Tab-separated table of C-alpha atoms in Angstrom:
chain	number	residue	atom	x	y	z
A	1	MET	CA	71.340	144.814	81.019
A	2	ALA	CA	67.967	146.577	80.977
A	3	ARG	CA	66.326	149.543	82.757
A	4	ALA	CA	62.813	149.710	84.213
A	5	PHE	CA	60.351	152.493	84.663
A	6	LEU	CA	57.377	152.049	87.018
A	7	PHE	CA	54.700	154.836	86.948
A	8	VAL	CA	51.855	154.752	89.399
A	9	LEU	CA	48.915	156.858	88.341
A	10	ASP	CA	47.717	157.337	91.957
A	11	SER	CA	44.116	156.153	92.342
A	12	PHE	CA	43.444	155.236	88.634
A	13	GLY	CA	41.320	152.158	89.348
A	14	VAL	CA	39.406	150.203	86.689
A	15	GLY	CA	36.632	148.758	88.828
A	16	GLY	CA	35.683	145.160	89.292
A	17	ALA	CA	37.437	144.297	92.527
A	18	ARG	CA	36.246	140.884	93.729
A	19	ASP	CA	36.049	142.117	97.307
A	20	ALA	CA	34.642	145.611	96.649
A	21	ALA	CA	31.520	144.913	98.616
A	22	ASP	CA	33.577	144.268	101.760
A	23	TYR	CA	34.766	147.870	101.582
A	24	GLY	CA	31.382	149.392	100.668
A	25	ASP	CA	32.658	150.020	97.083
A	26	LEU	CA	30.664	147.517	95.022
A	27	GLY	CA	30.185	149.240	91.609
A	28	SER	CA	32.942	151.793	91.970
A	29	ASN	CA	34.919	152.340	88.805
A	30	THR	CA	37.210	155.258	88.505
A	31	LEU	CA	37.979	155.007	84.749
A	32	GLY	CA	34.463	153.770	83.863
A	33	HIS	CA	32.559	156.531	85.662
A	34	ILE	CA	34.899	159.315	84.386
A	35	ALA	CA	34.347	158.023	80.853
A	36	GLU	CA	30.542	157.925	81.318
A	37	PHE	CA	30.560	161.461	82.675
A	38	CYS	CA	32.587	162.719	79.676
A	39	ALA	CA	30.495	160.812	77.170
A	40	ALA	CA	27.308	162.262	78.580
A	41	GLY	CA	28.608	165.786	77.965
A	42	ALA	CA	28.529	166.635	81.616
A	43	ALA	CA	32.250	167.707	81.544
A	44	ASP	CA	31.343	170.251	78.771
A	45	ARG	CA	29.215	172.215	81.278
A	46	ALA	CA	32.215	172.529	83.585
A	47	GLY	CA	34.115	174.413	80.873
A	48	LEU	CA	37.301	172.493	81.486
A	49	ARG	CA	37.263	170.107	78.578
A	50	GLN	CA	34.889	168.782	75.887
A	51	GLY	CA	33.604	165.546	74.497
A	52	PRO	CA	34.348	161.889	75.289
A	53	LEU	CA	37.439	160.971	77.249
A	54	LYS	CA	40.440	161.045	74.934
A	55	LEU	CA	43.308	158.728	75.885
A	56	PRO	CA	44.682	157.551	72.567
A	57	ASN	CA	48.097	156.482	73.843
A	58	MET	CA	46.960	154.490	76.808
A	59	SER	CA	44.184	153.059	74.633
A	60	SER	CA	46.770	151.782	72.276
A	61	LEU	CA	48.463	150.210	75.254
A	62	GLY	CA	45.349	148.142	75.989
A	63	LEU	CA	43.515	150.371	78.422
A	64	LEU	CA	40.079	149.700	76.997
A	65	GLU	CA	40.640	145.996	76.916
A	66	ILE	CA	41.863	146.209	80.507
A	67	ALA	CA	38.610	147.929	81.514
A	68	LYS	CA	36.632	145.116	79.873
A	69	LEU	CA	38.695	142.478	81.670
A	70	ALA	CA	38.338	144.207	84.942
A	71	SER	CA	34.747	145.334	84.993
A	72	GLY	CA	33.031	143.770	81.983
A	73	SER	CA	32.716	146.582	79.460
A	74	HIS	CA	34.681	149.131	77.477
A	75	PRO	CA	34.573	152.690	78.797
A	76	ALA	CA	31.742	154.757	77.312
A	77	GLY	CA	32.546	157.007	74.329
A	78	MET	CA	36.129	155.941	73.906
A	79	PRO	CA	37.035	154.588	70.404
A	80	ILE	CA	38.605	151.168	70.120
A	81	PRO	CA	42.178	151.501	68.623
A	82	GLU	CA	42.968	149.614	65.481
A	83	ARG	CA	46.156	148.094	67.029
A	84	LEU	CA	47.463	147.402	70.479
A	85	PHE	CA	51.071	147.556	71.752
A	86	GLY	CA	52.721	145.828	74.735
A	87	LEU	CA	51.335	143.748	77.579
A	88	TYR	CA	48.013	144.629	79.207
A	89	GLY	CA	45.990	143.272	82.108
A	90	ALA	CA	44.523	144.139	85.500
A	91	ALA	CA	45.431	143.173	89.035
A	92	ASN	CA	43.534	142.440	92.247
A	93	GLU	CA	44.819	143.729	95.603
A	94	LEU	CA	45.655	141.189	98.310
A	95	SER	CA	46.480	143.730	100.952
A	96	ASN	CA	44.020	144.344	103.805
A	97	GLY	CA	43.278	147.912	102.890
A	98	LYS	CA	42.853	150.353	100.073
A	99	ASP	CA	45.497	152.899	101.198
A	100	THR	CA	48.582	154.252	99.532
A	101	PRO	CA	51.345	152.402	101.514
A	102	SER	CA	49.540	148.969	101.057
A	103	GLY	CA	49.095	149.520	97.388
A	104	HIS	CA	52.686	150.621	96.691
A	105	TRP	CA	54.280	148.048	98.891
A	106	GLU	CA	52.285	145.302	97.178
A	107	ILE	CA	53.292	146.691	93.755
A	108	ALA	CA	56.849	146.339	95.080
A	109	GLY	CA	56.348	142.675	95.872
A	110	THR	CA	55.185	142.900	99.542
A	111	PRO	CA	51.470	142.574	100.269
A	112	VAL	CA	50.158	143.902	103.626
A	113	MET	CA	48.434	140.935	105.195
A	114	PHE	CA	47.984	142.467	108.622
A	115	ASP	CA	45.281	144.891	109.678
A	116	TRP	CA	46.217	148.574	110.079
A	117	GLY	CA	45.099	150.604	113.028
A	118	TYR	CA	42.337	153.118	112.357
A	119	PHE	CA	40.787	156.100	114.225
A	120	PRO	CA	37.052	156.014	114.997
A	121	SER	CA	34.757	157.774	112.463
A	122	GLU	CA	32.316	159.044	115.119
A	123	GLY	CA	33.073	161.576	117.898
A	124	ASP	CA	36.645	162.581	118.529
A	125	ALA	CA	39.060	160.790	116.238
A	126	PHE	CA	42.017	160.878	118.604
A	127	PRO	CA	41.945	159.652	122.242
A	128	PRO	CA	42.463	162.360	124.970
A	129	GLU	CA	45.757	160.780	126.151
A	130	LEU	CA	47.198	161.017	122.645
A	131	VAL	CA	46.155	164.646	122.273
A	132	GLN	CA	47.691	165.464	125.612
A	133	ALA	CA	50.925	163.800	124.643
A	134	ILE	CA	51.006	165.598	121.285
A	135	CYS	CA	50.451	169.029	122.997
A	136	ARG	CA	53.114	168.250	125.628
A	137	GLU	CA	55.850	166.729	123.475
A	138	GLY	CA	55.052	168.763	120.365
A	139	ASP	CA	54.860	172.005	122.310
A	140	VAL	CA	51.545	173.166	120.915
A	141	PRO	CA	48.689	174.841	122.875
A	142	GLY	CA	46.076	172.337	121.635
A	143	ILE	CA	44.751	170.920	118.335
A	144	LEU	CA	41.834	171.797	116.061
A	145	GLY	CA	39.687	169.339	114.115
A	146	ASN	CA	40.166	165.997	115.819
A	147	CYS	CA	37.791	164.318	113.293
A	148	HIS	CA	37.416	162.598	109.962
A	149	ALA	CA	37.638	165.322	107.281
A	150	SER	CA	38.469	166.361	103.760
A	151	GLY	CA	41.791	168.218	103.870
A	152	THR	CA	40.781	171.221	101.744
A	153	GLU	CA	37.429	171.536	103.588
A	154	ILE	CA	38.890	171.485	107.108
A	155	ILE	CA	41.579	174.021	106.161
A	156	ALA	CA	38.914	176.335	104.784
A	157	GLN	CA	36.865	175.803	108.011
A	158	LEU	CA	39.609	176.062	110.557
A	159	GLY	CA	42.535	177.834	108.829
A	160	GLU	CA	41.845	181.283	110.253
A	161	GLU	CA	41.403	179.955	113.823
A	162	HIS	CA	44.638	177.959	113.364
A	163	ILE	CA	46.487	181.214	112.418
A	164	ARG	CA	45.031	183.051	115.473
A	165	SER	CA	45.554	180.286	117.972
A	166	GLY	CA	48.707	178.491	116.810
A	167	LYS	CA	46.923	175.141	117.168
A	168	PRO	CA	47.596	172.717	114.344
A	169	ILE	CA	44.687	171.191	112.464
A	170	CYS	CA	44.654	167.441	113.031
A	171	TYR	CA	42.349	165.032	111.197
A	172	THR	CA	42.139	161.567	109.672
A	173	SER	CA	40.204	159.629	107.058
A	174	SER	CA	39.074	156.044	106.363
A	175	ASP	CA	42.773	155.280	105.715
A	176	SER	CA	45.199	154.458	108.504
A	177	VAL	CA	46.472	158.018	108.727
A	178	PHE	CA	47.049	161.035	111.023
A	179	GLN	CA	47.183	164.314	109.068
A	180	ILE	CA	48.370	167.608	110.302
A	181	ALA	CA	47.669	170.859	108.456
A	182	ALA	CA	49.484	174.009	109.411
A	183	HIS	CA	50.332	177.334	107.813
A	184	GLU	CA	53.850	177.436	106.317
A	185	VAL	CA	54.559	181.021	107.514
A	186	HIS	CA	52.487	181.554	110.654
A	187	PHE	CA	53.191	178.140	112.125
A	188	GLY	CA	56.346	177.309	110.192
A	189	LEU	CA	57.184	174.449	107.854
A	190	ASP	CA	60.151	173.217	109.881
A	191	ARG	CA	57.935	173.231	113.054
A	192	LEU	CA	55.186	171.256	111.205
A	193	ILE	CA	57.781	168.694	110.108
A	194	ASP	CA	59.101	168.351	113.674
A	195	LEU	CA	55.573	168.005	114.987
A	196	CYS	CA	54.884	165.184	112.528
A	197	GLN	CA	57.948	163.325	113.658
A	198	VAL	CA	56.754	163.574	117.298
A	199	VAL	CA	53.317	162.275	116.273
A	200	ARG	CA	54.841	159.507	114.248
A	201	ARG	CA	56.652	158.251	117.367
A	202	LEU	CA	53.615	158.614	119.676
A	203	ILE	CA	51.260	156.635	117.328
A	204	ASP	CA	53.629	153.766	116.478
A	205	PRO	CA	52.002	151.506	119.092
A	206	LEU	CA	48.612	152.138	117.381
A	207	ASN	CA	49.898	150.630	114.079
A	208	ILE	CA	48.864	153.725	112.101
A	209	GLY	CA	50.339	153.657	108.582
A	210	ARG	CA	51.228	157.294	107.948
A	211	VAL	CA	51.566	160.704	109.430
A	212	ILE	CA	51.130	163.361	106.734
A	213	ALA	CA	52.302	166.955	106.903
A	214	ARG	CA	49.846	169.160	104.988
A	215	PRO	CA	51.364	172.703	104.781
A	216	PHE	CA	49.314	175.496	103.318
A	217	VAL	CA	49.516	179.233	102.634
A	218	GLY	CA	47.013	182.113	102.272
A	219	GLU	CA	45.255	184.358	104.767
A	220	THR	CA	41.483	183.641	104.179
A	221	PRO	CA	39.368	180.636	103.272
A	222	ASP	CA	39.227	181.914	99.680
A	223	THR	CA	43.044	182.076	99.408
A	224	PHE	CA	44.094	179.075	101.451
A	225	GLU	CA	46.048	176.658	99.299
A	226	ARG	CA	48.064	173.550	100.058
A	227	THR	CA	51.693	173.723	98.948
A	228	GLY	CA	53.963	171.111	97.383
A	229	ASN	CA	55.868	170.642	100.678
A	230	ARG	CA	53.806	167.721	101.782
A	231	ARG	CA	55.694	165.052	103.672
A	232	ASP	CA	54.551	161.494	104.485
A	233	PHE	CA	56.004	159.708	107.438
A	234	SER	CA	55.349	156.013	106.959
A	235	VAL	CA	56.123	152.962	108.927
A	236	LEU	CA	58.573	150.558	107.370
A	237	PRO	CA	57.265	147.814	105.089
A	238	PRO	CA	56.886	144.533	106.856
A	239	GLU	CA	59.562	142.775	104.875
A	240	PRO	CA	62.181	143.662	102.233
A	241	THR	CA	60.589	144.950	98.958
A	242	LEU	CA	61.670	144.995	95.343
A	243	LEU	CA	63.438	148.260	96.114
A	244	ASP	CA	65.574	146.666	98.914
A	245	ARG	CA	66.486	143.812	96.594
A	246	LEU	CA	67.599	146.226	93.864
A	247	VAL	CA	69.740	148.311	96.223
A	248	GLU	CA	71.253	145.121	97.639
A	249	ALA	CA	72.110	144.083	94.124
A	250	GLY	CA	73.963	147.384	93.574
A	251	ARG	CA	71.304	149.062	91.457
A	252	THR	CA	70.064	152.566	91.752
A	253	VAL	CA	66.380	153.329	92.616
A	254	HIS	CA	65.331	156.785	91.556
A	255	ALA	CA	62.243	157.686	93.598
A	256	VAL	CA	60.266	160.516	92.046
A	257	GLY	CA	57.500	162.311	93.978
A	258	LYS	CA	56.308	160.779	97.240
A	259	VAL	CA	57.704	157.310	96.589
A	260	GLY	CA	60.585	157.765	98.956
A	261	ASP	CA	58.190	158.795	101.780
A	262	ILE	CA	55.846	155.897	101.087
A	263	PHE	CA	58.731	153.413	101.609
A	264	ALA	CA	60.151	155.297	104.642
A	265	HIS	CA	63.209	155.897	102.448
A	266	GLN	CA	64.213	152.232	102.704
A	267	GLY	CA	65.457	150.809	99.429
A	268	ILE	CA	65.698	154.288	97.949
A	269	SER	CA	68.949	155.488	96.355
A	270	ARG	CA	67.840	158.933	95.135
A	271	VAL	CA	64.887	161.107	95.986
A	272	ILE	CA	63.504	163.524	93.416
A	273	LYS	CA	60.724	165.859	94.531
A	274	ALA	CA	58.370	167.782	92.252
A	275	ASN	CA	54.944	169.483	92.744
A	276	GLY	CA	52.116	168.515	90.402
A	277	ASN	CA	51.802	165.935	87.627
A	278	ALA	CA	53.376	168.093	84.959
A	279	ALA	CA	56.507	168.730	87.102
A	280	LEU	CA	56.555	165.123	88.158
A	281	MET	CA	56.622	164.054	84.458
A	282	ASP	CA	59.418	166.522	83.721
A	283	ALA	CA	61.414	165.108	86.722
A	284	THR	CA	60.708	161.594	85.484
A	285	LEU	CA	61.905	162.349	81.938
A	286	ALA	CA	65.077	163.798	83.370
A	287	ALA	CA	65.632	160.743	85.526
A	288	MET	CA	65.110	158.567	82.480
A	289	ASP	CA	67.866	160.430	80.741
A	290	GLU	CA	70.153	159.762	83.710
A	291	ALA	CA	69.218	156.256	84.547
A	292	GLU	CA	71.894	153.635	83.832
A	293	ASP	CA	71.566	149.934	83.070
A	294	GLY	CA	69.892	148.003	85.852
A	295	ASP	CA	68.217	151.122	87.357
A	296	LEU	CA	64.635	151.610	88.328
A	297	VAL	CA	62.811	154.907	88.041
A	298	PHE	CA	59.688	154.727	90.257
A	299	THR	CA	57.296	157.653	90.068
A	300	ASN	CA	54.002	158.407	91.805
A	301	PHE	CA	51.729	160.827	89.949
A	302	VAL	CA	49.783	162.094	92.934
A	303	ASP	CA	47.426	164.721	91.403
A	304	PHE	CA	44.957	162.083	90.179
A	305	ASP	CA	44.264	161.180	93.775
A	306	MET	CA	45.015	164.264	95.887
A	307	VAL	CA	43.710	167.056	93.623
A	308	TYR	CA	40.930	165.283	91.700
A	309	GLY	CA	39.851	161.982	93.191
A	310	HIS	CA	39.457	163.006	96.864
A	311	ARG	CA	37.894	166.324	95.807
A	312	ARG	CA	35.416	164.388	93.547
A	313	ASP	CA	36.364	166.603	90.625
A	314	VAL	CA	35.377	164.489	87.645
A	315	PRO	CA	36.268	166.875	84.759
A	316	GLY	CA	39.535	167.779	86.482
A	317	TYR	CA	40.455	164.051	86.742
A	318	ALA	CA	39.555	163.630	83.068
A	319	ALA	CA	41.675	166.564	81.969
A	320	ALA	CA	44.610	165.298	84.101
A	321	LEU	CA	44.392	161.924	82.434
A	322	GLU	CA	44.368	163.462	79.023
A	323	ALA	CA	47.395	165.614	79.856
A	324	PHE	CA	49.225	162.530	81.189
A	325	ASP	CA	48.340	160.573	78.007
A	326	LEU	CA	49.788	163.332	75.787
A	327	SER	CA	53.129	163.022	77.634
A	328	LEU	CA	53.619	159.310	76.899
A	329	PRO	CA	55.324	159.864	73.580
A	330	ASP	CA	58.018	161.752	75.425
A	331	VAL	CA	58.514	158.627	77.599
A	332	HIS	CA	58.672	156.405	74.550
A	333	ARG	CA	61.315	158.567	72.842
A	334	ARG	CA	63.668	157.979	75.735
A	335	LEU	CA	63.558	154.200	75.712
A	336	LYS	CA	66.619	152.155	74.818
A	337	PRO	CA	66.757	148.502	73.734
A	338	GLY	CA	65.921	146.336	76.643
A	339	ASP	CA	63.818	148.987	78.612
A	340	LEU	CA	60.526	148.256	80.189
A	341	VAL	CA	57.791	150.750	81.253
A	342	ILE	CA	54.863	149.713	83.418
A	343	LEU	CA	51.872	151.973	84.057
A	344	THR	CA	49.625	150.974	86.975
A	345	ALA	CA	47.828	152.364	90.042
A	346	ASP	CA	47.745	151.731	93.807
A	347	HIS	CA	43.932	151.732	94.416
A	348	GLY	CA	40.842	153.621	93.097
A	349	CYS	CA	39.388	156.956	94.031
A	350	ASP	CA	36.248	157.104	91.946
A	351	PRO	CA	35.318	160.794	91.760
A	352	THR	CA	31.650	159.924	91.288
A	353	TRP	CA	31.473	157.781	94.434
A	354	ARG	CA	29.987	158.819	97.791
A	355	GLY	CA	32.293	160.331	100.312
A	356	THR	CA	35.837	161.425	99.632
A	357	ASP	CA	37.895	158.303	100.308
A	358	HIS	CA	39.686	155.750	98.111
A	359	THR	CA	37.648	152.965	96.453
A	360	ARG	CA	38.504	149.253	96.269
A	361	GLU	CA	39.109	148.479	92.601
A	362	ARG	CA	41.319	146.460	90.322
A	363	VAL	CA	44.201	148.426	88.835
A	364	PRO	CA	45.444	148.504	85.249
A	365	ILE	CA	48.685	147.029	84.023
A	366	MET	CA	50.134	148.478	80.793
A	367	ALA	CA	53.661	147.349	80.009
A	368	PHE	CA	55.649	148.351	76.917
A	369	GLY	CA	59.124	148.777	75.565
A	370	PRO	CA	61.348	147.756	72.707
A	371	GLY	CA	60.829	144.097	71.871
A	372	ILE	CA	57.846	143.642	74.209
A	373	ARG	CA	55.379	141.334	72.474
A	374	THR	CA	51.671	142.404	72.428
A	375	ARG	CA	49.411	140.127	74.522
A	376	SER	CA	46.913	140.080	77.415
A	377	VAL	CA	48.397	139.037	80.809
A	378	GLY	CA	44.848	138.645	82.109
A	379	ILE	CA	43.729	139.432	85.676
A	380	ARG	CA	46.561	138.982	88.091
A	381	SER	CA	45.879	137.682	91.665
A	382	SER	CA	48.085	140.367	93.267
A	383	TYR	CA	49.775	143.663	92.588
A	384	ALA	CA	52.903	141.788	93.557
A	385	ASP	CA	53.146	140.344	90.075
A	386	ILE	CA	54.109	143.847	88.886
A	387	GLY	CA	57.173	143.945	91.185
A	388	GLU	CA	58.200	140.472	90.288
A	389	THR	CA	57.976	141.382	86.592
A	390	VAL	CA	60.420	144.243	87.262
A	391	ALA	CA	62.680	141.890	89.216
A	392	ALA	CA	62.737	139.370	86.382
A	393	HIS	CA	63.323	142.093	83.781
A	394	LEU	CA	66.262	143.523	85.793
A	395	SER	CA	67.607	139.992	86.525
A	396	ILE	CA	67.553	140.055	90.314
A	397	PRO	CA	66.297	137.306	92.547
A	398	SER	CA	62.607	136.896	92.857
A	399	GLY	CA	60.672	137.631	96.105
A	400	ARG	CA	58.189	135.435	98.034
A	401	HIS	CA	55.087	136.908	96.575
A	402	GLY	CA	53.860	137.192	92.978
A	403	TRP	CA	54.919	135.977	89.581
A	404	SER	CA	56.332	137.701	86.547
A	405	PHE	CA	54.160	138.036	83.539
A	406	LEU	CA	56.998	138.503	81.088
């Protein structure tokens, strides 16, 4: 029996989505634009890193050919490797959105074919009756924000008033989401989590995908910093996912990072939390050492999206990709005969694009392991092909969506 390791580089899109124009994202390309930025020397001026984007391990796994498949050209300044290893391709998203739950659920074999509820982008984001219910049932004196906003910017803007007033900072984005920022000490982490659970219940009739707790610390705008105690409260997937099928078959699903929250802890055997990409990789490597035959280790590397994509930090995103790439030999050393690793993403978040939201893009597929033959798997019609590939590899029944590319 084999093991499988599924790593989502959160927001690492490769452009070329066939329906990008429908989302206002025609021309967005997370990998391509980061590579252009680095090749032009712009990242040198930031003092964070130097020269063209250096991803030798992912390049050898077909990343440059994936980029050409997805968007028509190799990324600027990146040398073509002499030899490729494993399966490589790109995938279109079927789901009606470019949000985290839709992307992850589709990766796990369950596309989201319904429309999420969203909050308006102009004026107050949340209706008065909802705000009144939150204040009453959440026992808070009011809310701050009530708008579309960047999380770091609204905390800097309203954090001091929040500390003085005790009112939580509530905001949304172009995703189907209700976010609540509150100070871990002055407001209290447990109180924030309780408030999020109240809001989750209140907005269920609105079909909002997630409520996110955004705790922070610090006393002034210059020292405010979000902590690693983020929690996502998601609705349940619309039907059983790959994870449910694995658990039903008696397998163990090791959920690293925010994966457990994204699936509302359904189909999850074990939750492993860590803060930041480096710690997430350390936790993943430890889980690889512990995983038994038939297990799945499923990790979300959130920093690409949360720390760099949404903040439009191009050199930071580039440096994070290079750090991740350097860790891949540690993954390879832990593989046993029969193992399969798949690297992919859940959407794009082009840091050169307008605004601060996700971008509709194709995502990469890089699959490798002992005995995996090198070849292109082309452009897949759905992320669900990734989940069905894991299902086939682990010898469990297939789902209703997608096809294995093994």
